[in-house]
PDB file of C-alpha atoms in Angstrom:
ATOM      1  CA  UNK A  25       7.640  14.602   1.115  1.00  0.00           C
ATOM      2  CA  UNK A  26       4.616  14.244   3.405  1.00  0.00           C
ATOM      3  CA  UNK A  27       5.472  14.337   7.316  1.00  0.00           C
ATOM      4  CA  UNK A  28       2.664  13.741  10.073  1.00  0.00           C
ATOM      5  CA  UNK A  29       3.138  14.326  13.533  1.00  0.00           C
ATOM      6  CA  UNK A  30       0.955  13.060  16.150  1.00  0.00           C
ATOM      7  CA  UNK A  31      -0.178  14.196  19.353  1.00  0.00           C
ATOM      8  CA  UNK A  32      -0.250  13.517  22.804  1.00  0.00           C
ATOM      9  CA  UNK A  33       2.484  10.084  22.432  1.00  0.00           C
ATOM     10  CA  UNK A  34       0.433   8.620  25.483  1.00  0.00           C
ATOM     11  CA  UNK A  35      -2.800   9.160  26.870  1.00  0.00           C
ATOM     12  CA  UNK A  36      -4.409   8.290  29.713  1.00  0.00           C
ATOM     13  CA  UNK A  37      -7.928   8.415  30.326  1.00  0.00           C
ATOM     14  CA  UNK A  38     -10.415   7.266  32.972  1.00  0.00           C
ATOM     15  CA  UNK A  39     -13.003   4.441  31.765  1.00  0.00           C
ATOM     16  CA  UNK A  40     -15.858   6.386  30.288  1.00  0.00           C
ATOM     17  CA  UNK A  41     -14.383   9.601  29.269  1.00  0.00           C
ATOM     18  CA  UNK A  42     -13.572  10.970  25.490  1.00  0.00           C
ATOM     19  CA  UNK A  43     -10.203  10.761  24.199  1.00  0.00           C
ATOM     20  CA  UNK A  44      -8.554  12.877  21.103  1.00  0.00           C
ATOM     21  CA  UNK A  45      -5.652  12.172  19.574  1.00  0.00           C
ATOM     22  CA  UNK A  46      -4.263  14.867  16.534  1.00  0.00           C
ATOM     23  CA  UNK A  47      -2.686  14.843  13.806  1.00  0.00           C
ATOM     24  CA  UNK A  48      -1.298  17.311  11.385  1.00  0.00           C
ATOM     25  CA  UNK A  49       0.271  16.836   8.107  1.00  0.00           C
ATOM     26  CA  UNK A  50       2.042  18.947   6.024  1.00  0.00           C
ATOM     27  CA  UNK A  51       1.500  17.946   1.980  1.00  0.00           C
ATOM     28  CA  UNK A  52      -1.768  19.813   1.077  1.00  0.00           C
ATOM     29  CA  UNK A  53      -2.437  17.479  -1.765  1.00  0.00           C
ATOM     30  CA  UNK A  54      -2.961  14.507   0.970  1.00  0.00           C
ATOM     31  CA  UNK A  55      -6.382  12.925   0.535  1.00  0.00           C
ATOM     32  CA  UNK A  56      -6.946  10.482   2.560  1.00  0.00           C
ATOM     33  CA  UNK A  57      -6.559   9.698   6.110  1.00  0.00           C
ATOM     34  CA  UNK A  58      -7.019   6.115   7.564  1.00  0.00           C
ATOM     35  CA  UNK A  59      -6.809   5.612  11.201  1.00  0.00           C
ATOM     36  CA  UNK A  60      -5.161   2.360  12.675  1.00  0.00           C
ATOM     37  CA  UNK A  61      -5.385   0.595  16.191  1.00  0.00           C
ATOM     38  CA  UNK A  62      -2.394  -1.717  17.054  1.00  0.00           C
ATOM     39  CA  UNK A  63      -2.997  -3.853  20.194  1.00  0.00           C
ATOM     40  CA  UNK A  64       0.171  -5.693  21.891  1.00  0.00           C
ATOM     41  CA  UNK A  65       2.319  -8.125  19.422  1.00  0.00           C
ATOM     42  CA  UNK A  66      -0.345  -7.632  16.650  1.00  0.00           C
ATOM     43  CA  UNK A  67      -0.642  -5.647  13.308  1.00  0.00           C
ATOM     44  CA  UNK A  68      -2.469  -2.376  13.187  1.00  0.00           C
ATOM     45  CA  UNK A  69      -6.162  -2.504  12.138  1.00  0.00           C
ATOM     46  CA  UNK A  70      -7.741  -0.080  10.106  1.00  0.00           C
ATOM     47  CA  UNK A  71     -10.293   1.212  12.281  1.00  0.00           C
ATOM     48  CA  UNK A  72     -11.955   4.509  10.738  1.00  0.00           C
ATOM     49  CA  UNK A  73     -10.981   6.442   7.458  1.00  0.00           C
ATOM     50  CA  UNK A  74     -11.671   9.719   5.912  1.00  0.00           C
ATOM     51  CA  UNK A  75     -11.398  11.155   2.780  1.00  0.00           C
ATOM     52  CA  UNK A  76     -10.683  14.846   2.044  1.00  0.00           C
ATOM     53  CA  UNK A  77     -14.182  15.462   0.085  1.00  0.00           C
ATOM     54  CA  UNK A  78     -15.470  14.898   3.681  1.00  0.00           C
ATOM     55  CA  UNK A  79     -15.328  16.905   6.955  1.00  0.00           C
ATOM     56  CA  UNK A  80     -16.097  14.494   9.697  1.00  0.00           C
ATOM     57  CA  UNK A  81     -17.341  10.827   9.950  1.00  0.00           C
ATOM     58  CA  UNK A  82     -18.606   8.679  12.509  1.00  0.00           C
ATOM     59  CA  UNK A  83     -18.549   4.772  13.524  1.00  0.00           C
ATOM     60  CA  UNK A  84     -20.657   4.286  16.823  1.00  0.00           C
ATOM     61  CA  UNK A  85     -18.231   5.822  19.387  1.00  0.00           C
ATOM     62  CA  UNK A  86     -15.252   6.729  17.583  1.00  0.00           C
ATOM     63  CA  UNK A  87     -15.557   9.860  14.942  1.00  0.00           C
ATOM     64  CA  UNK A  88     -12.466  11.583  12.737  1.00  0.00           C
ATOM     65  CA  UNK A  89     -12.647  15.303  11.831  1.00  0.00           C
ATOM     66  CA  UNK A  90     -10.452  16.744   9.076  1.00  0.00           C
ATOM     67  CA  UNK A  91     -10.058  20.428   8.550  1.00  0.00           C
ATOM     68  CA  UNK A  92      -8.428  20.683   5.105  1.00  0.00           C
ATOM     69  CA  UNK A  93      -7.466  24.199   5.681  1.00  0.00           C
ATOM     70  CA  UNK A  94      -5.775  24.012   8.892  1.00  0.00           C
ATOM     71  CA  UNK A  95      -3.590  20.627   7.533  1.00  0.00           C
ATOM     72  CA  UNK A  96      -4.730  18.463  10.815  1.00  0.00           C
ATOM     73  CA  UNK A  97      -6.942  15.999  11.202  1.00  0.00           C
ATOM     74  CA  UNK A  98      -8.154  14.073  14.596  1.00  0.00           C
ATOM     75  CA  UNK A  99      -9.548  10.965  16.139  1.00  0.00           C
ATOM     76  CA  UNK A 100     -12.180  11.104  19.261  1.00  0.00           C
ATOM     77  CA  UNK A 101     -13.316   7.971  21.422  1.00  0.00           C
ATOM     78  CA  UNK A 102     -15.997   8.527  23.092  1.00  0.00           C
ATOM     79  CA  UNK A 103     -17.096   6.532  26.359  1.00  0.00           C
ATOM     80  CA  UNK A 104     -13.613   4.752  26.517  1.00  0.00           C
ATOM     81  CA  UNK A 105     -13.479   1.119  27.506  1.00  0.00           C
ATOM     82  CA  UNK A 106     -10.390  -0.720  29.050  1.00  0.00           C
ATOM     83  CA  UNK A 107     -10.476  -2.567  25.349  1.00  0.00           C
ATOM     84  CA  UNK A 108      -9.775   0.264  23.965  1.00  0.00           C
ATOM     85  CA  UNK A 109      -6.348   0.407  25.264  1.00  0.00           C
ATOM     86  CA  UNK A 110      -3.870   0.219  22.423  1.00  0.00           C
ATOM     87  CA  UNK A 111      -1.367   2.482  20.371  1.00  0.00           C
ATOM     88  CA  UNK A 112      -3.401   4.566  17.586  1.00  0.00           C
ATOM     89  CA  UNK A 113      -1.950   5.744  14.680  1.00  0.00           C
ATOM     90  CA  UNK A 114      -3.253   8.372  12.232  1.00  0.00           C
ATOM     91  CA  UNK A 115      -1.748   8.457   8.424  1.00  0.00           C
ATOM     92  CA  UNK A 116      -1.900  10.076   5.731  1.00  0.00           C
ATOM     93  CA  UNK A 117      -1.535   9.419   1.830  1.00  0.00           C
ATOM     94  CA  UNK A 118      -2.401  11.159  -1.742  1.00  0.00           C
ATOM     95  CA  UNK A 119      -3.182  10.172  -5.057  1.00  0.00           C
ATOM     96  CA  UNK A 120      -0.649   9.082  -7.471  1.00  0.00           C
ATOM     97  CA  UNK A 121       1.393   7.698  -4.555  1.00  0.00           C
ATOM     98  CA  UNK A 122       0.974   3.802  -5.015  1.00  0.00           C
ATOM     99  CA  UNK A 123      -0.987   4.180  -2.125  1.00  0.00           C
ATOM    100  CA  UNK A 124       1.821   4.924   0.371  1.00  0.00           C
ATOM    101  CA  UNK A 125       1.060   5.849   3.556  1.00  0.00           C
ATOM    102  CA  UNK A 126       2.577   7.671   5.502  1.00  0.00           C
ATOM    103  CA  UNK A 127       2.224   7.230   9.558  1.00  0.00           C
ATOM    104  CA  UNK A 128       2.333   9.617  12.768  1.00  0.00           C
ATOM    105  CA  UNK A 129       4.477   8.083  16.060  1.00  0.00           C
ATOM    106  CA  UNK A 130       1.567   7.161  17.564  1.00  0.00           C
ATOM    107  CA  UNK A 131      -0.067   7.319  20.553  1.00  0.00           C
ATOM    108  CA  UNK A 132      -0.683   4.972  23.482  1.00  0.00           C
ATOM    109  CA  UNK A 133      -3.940   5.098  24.856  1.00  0.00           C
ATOM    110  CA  UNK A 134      -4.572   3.596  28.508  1.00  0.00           C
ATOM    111  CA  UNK A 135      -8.157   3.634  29.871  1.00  0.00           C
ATOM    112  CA  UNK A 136      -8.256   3.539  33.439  1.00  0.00           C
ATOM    113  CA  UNK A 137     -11.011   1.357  34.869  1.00  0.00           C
TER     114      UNK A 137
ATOM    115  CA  UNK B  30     -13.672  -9.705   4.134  1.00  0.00           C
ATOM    116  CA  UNK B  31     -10.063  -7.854   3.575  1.00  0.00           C
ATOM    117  CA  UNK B  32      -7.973 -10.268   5.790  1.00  0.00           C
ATOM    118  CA  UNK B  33      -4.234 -10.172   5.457  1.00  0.00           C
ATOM    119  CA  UNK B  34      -2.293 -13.613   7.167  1.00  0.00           C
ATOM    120  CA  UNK B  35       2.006 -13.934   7.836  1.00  0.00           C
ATOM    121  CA  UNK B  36       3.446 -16.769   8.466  1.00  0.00           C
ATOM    122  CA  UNK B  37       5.267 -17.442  10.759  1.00  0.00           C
ATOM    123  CA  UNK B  38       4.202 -15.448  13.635  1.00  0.00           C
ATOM    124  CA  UNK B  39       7.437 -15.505  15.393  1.00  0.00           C
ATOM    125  CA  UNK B  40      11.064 -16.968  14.117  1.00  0.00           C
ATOM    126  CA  UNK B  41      14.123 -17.465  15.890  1.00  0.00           C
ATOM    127  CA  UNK B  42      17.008 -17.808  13.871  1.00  0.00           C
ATOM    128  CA  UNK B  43      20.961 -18.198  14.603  1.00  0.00           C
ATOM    129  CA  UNK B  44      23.081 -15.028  12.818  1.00  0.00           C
ATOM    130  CA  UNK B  45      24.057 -15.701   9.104  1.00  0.00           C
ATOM    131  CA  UNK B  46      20.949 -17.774   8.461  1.00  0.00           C
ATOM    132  CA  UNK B  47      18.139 -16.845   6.179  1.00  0.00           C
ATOM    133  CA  UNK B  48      14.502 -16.068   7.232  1.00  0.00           C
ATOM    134  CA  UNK B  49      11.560 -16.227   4.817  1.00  0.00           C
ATOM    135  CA  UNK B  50       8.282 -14.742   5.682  1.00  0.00           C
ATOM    136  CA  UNK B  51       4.941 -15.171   4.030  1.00  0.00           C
ATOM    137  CA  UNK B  52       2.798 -12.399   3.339  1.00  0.00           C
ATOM    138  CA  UNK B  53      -1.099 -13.400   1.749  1.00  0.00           C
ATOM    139  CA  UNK B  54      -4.160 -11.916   0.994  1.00  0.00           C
ATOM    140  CA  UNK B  55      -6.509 -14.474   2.145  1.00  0.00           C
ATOM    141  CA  UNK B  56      -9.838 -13.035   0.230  1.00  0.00           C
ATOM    142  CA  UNK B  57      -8.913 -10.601  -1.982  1.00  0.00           C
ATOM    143  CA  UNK B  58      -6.297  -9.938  -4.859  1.00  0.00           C
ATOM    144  CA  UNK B  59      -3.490  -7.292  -3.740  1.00  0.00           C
ATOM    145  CA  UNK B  60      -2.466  -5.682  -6.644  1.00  0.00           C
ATOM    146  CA  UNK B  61       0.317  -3.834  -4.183  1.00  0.00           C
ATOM    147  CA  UNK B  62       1.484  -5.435  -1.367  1.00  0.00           C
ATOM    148  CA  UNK B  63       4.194  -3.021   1.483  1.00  0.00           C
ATOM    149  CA  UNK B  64       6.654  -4.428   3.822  1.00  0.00           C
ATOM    150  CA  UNK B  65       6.795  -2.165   7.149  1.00  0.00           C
ATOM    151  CA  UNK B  66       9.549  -2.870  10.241  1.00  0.00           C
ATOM    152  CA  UNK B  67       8.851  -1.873  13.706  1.00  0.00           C
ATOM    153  CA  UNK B  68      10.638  -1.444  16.117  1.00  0.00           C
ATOM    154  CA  UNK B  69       9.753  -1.510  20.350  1.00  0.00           C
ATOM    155  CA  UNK B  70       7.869   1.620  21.426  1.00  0.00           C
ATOM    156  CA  UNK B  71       7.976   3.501  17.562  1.00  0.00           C
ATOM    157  CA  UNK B  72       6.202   4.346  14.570  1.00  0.00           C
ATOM    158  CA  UNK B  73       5.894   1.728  11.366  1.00  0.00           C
ATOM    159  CA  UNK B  74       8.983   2.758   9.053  1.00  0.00           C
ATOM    160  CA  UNK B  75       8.280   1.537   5.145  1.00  0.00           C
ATOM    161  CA  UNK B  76      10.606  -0.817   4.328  1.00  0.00           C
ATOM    162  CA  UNK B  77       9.440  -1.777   0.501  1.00  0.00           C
ATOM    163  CA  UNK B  78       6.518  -1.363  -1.696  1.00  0.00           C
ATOM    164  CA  UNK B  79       5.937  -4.262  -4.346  1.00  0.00           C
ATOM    165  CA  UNK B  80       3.085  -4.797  -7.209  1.00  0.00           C
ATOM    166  CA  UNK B  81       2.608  -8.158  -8.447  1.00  0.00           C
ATOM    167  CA  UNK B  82       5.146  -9.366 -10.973  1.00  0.00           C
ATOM    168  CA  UNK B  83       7.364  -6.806 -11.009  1.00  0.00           C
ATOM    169  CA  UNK B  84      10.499  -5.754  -8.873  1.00  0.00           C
ATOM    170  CA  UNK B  85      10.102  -4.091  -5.657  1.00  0.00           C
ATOM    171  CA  UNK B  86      10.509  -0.708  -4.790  1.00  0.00           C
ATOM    172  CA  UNK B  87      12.629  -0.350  -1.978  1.00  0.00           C
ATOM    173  CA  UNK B  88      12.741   2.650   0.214  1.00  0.00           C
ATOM    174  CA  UNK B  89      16.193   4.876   0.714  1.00  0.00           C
ATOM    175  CA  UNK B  90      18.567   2.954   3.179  1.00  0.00           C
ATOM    176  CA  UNK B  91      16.897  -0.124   2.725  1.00  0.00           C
ATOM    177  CA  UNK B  92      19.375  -2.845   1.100  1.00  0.00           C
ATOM    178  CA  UNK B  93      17.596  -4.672  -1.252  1.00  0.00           C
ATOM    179  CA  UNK B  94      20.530  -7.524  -1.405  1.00  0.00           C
ATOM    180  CA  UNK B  95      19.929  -7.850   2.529  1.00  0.00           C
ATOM    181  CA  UNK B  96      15.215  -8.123   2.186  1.00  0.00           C
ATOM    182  CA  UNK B  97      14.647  -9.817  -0.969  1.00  0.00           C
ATOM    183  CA  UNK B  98      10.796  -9.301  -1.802  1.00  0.00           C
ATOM    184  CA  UNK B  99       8.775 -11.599  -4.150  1.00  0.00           C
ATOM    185  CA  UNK B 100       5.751 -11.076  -5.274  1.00  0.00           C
ATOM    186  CA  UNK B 101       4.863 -13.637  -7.749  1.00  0.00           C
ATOM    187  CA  UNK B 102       1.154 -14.055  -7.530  1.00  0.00           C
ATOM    188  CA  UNK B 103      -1.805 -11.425  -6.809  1.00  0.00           C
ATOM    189  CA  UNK B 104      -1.701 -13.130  -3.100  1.00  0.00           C
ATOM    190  CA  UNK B 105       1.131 -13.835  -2.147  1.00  0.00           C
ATOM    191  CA  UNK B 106       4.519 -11.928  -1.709  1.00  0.00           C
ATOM    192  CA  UNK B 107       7.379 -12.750   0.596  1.00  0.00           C
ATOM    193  CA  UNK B 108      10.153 -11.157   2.167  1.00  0.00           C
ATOM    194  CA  UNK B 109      13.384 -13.014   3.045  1.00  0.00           C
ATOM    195  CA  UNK B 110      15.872 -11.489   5.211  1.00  0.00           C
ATOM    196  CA  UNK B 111      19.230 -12.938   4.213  1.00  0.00           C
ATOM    197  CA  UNK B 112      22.508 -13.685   6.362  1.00  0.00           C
ATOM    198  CA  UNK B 113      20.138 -12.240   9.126  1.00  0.00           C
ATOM    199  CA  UNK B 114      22.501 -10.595  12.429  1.00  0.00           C
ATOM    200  CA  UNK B 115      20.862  -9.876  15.580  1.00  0.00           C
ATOM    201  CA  UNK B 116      20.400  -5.904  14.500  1.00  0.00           C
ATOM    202  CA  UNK B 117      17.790  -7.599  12.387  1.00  0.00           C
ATOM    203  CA  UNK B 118      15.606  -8.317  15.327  1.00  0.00           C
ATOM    204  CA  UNK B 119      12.633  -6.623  14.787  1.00  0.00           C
ATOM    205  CA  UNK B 120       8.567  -6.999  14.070  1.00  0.00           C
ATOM    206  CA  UNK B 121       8.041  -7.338  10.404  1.00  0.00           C
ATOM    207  CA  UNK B 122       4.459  -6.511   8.986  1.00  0.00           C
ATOM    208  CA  UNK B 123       3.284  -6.489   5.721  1.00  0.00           C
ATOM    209  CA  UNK B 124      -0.218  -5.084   4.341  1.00  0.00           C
ATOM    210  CA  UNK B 125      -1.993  -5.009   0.982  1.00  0.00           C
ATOM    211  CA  UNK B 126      -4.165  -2.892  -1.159  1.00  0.00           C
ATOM    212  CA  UNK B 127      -6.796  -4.284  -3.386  1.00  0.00           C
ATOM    213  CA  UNK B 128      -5.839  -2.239  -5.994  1.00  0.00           C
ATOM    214  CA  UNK B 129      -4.579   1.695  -7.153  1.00  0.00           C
ATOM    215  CA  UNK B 130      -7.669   3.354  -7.065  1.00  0.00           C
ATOM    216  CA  UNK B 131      -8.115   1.655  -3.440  1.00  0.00           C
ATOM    217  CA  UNK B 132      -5.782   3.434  -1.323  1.00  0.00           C
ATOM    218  CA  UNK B 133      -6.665   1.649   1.936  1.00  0.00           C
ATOM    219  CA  UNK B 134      -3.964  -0.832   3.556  1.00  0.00           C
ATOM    220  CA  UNK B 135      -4.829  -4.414   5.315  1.00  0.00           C
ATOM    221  CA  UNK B 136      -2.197  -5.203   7.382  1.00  0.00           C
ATOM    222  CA  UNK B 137      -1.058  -8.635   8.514  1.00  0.00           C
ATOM    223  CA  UNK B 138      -0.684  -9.776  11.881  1.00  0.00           C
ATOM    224  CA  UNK B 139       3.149  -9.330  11.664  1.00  0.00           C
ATOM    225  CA  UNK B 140       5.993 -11.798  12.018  1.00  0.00           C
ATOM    226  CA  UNK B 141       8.313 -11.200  15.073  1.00  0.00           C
ATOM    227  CA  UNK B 142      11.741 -12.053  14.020  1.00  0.00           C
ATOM    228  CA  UNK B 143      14.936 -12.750  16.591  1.00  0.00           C
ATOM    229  CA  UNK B 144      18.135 -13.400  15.734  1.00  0.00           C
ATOM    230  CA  UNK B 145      20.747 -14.655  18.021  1.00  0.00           C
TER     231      UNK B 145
END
């Protein structure tokens, strides 16, 4: 089956600086890659996606890259804000799956201010 | 749009008691509906998958006797943890797809379940 592993576990980051979190997964038939925030006591949110017909995307600060060859895929936040403190995770899932995901450790993102 | 609810939020519940929690898609039909557990400090570990009106799919070491999973309408399923111990404890979430050519999830808010 798939496995993803994710990279750093925590992160910490001064307010204003770009942070990148990786991933890398290991079932070449993977397709899609959504990327979820989960804040304190709360569910994750679905906060950027990509899809493997596509090499990068971007949503005002925050961008995902894929490289299809390589397997890995990775998230960057660009001029960090305190709110943007949470645990990320990436995932990873693949037609004719039901649509089951399957999701790094995480990481835990601290911006400094 | 895509908004996922749980009710309740947070449970407390004395061992060998039964806990029901409510997972709905408030504006959209989920065709597919997934029960994840979480525990402190780790990853989200797929608990069950289930499509509306049929039986769940539960994943290996997961006793379906123990999580009972419903899913009798396109937005609504629910997940009862029966004769509930205190190794139960943990932070249920549940998400939903619109449909199987629509691969992304919309999780709830989760339901944080304790169990004296």
């Amino acid at each position: 089956g798939e496995n993803v592993e994710q990279h750093p576990s925590t992160l910490s980051v001064q307010e204003g600086d770009s942070a990148v979190i990786k991933c890398t997964y290991s079932d070449s038939a993977s397709n899609y890659f959504p990327w979820y925030k989960q804040e304190l006591g709360k569910g994750p949110q679905l906060i950027i996606d990509i899809r493997s017909n596509v090499g990068e995307k971007k949503d005002q600060r925050i961008a995902v890259t894929l490289n299809k060859t390589a397997k890995h895929f990775s998230l960057h936040i660009t001029e960090t804000q305190p709110e943007d403190s949470a645990v990320y995770f990436c995932a990873a899932s693949k037609d004719n799956a039901g649509n089951m995901l399957t999701f790094g450790g995480g990481t835990r993102l601290m911006v400094k201010p | 749009g895509a908004v996922v609810s749980q009710h309740p939020s947070r449970v407390i519940c004395k061992s060998g008691t039964s806990v029901k929690i409510e997972c709905r898609s408030l504006d959209f039909q989920a065709t597919t509906m997934f029960w994840y557990r979480q525990f402190p400090k780790q990853s989200l570990m797929l608990m069950a998958t289930s499509n509306e009106g049929s039986k769940a799919t539960y994943e290996q070491g997961v006793e379906k006797d123990k999580f009972l999973i419903n899913h009798a309408s396109l937005t609504l399923s629910t997940l009862t943890v029966t004769s509930a111990h205190p190794e139960d404890s943990s932070f249920y979430i549940c998400s939903a797809t619109m449909g199987i050519l629509w691969e992304t999830q919309y999780f709830g808010p989760g339901t944080r379940l304790l169990v004296l």
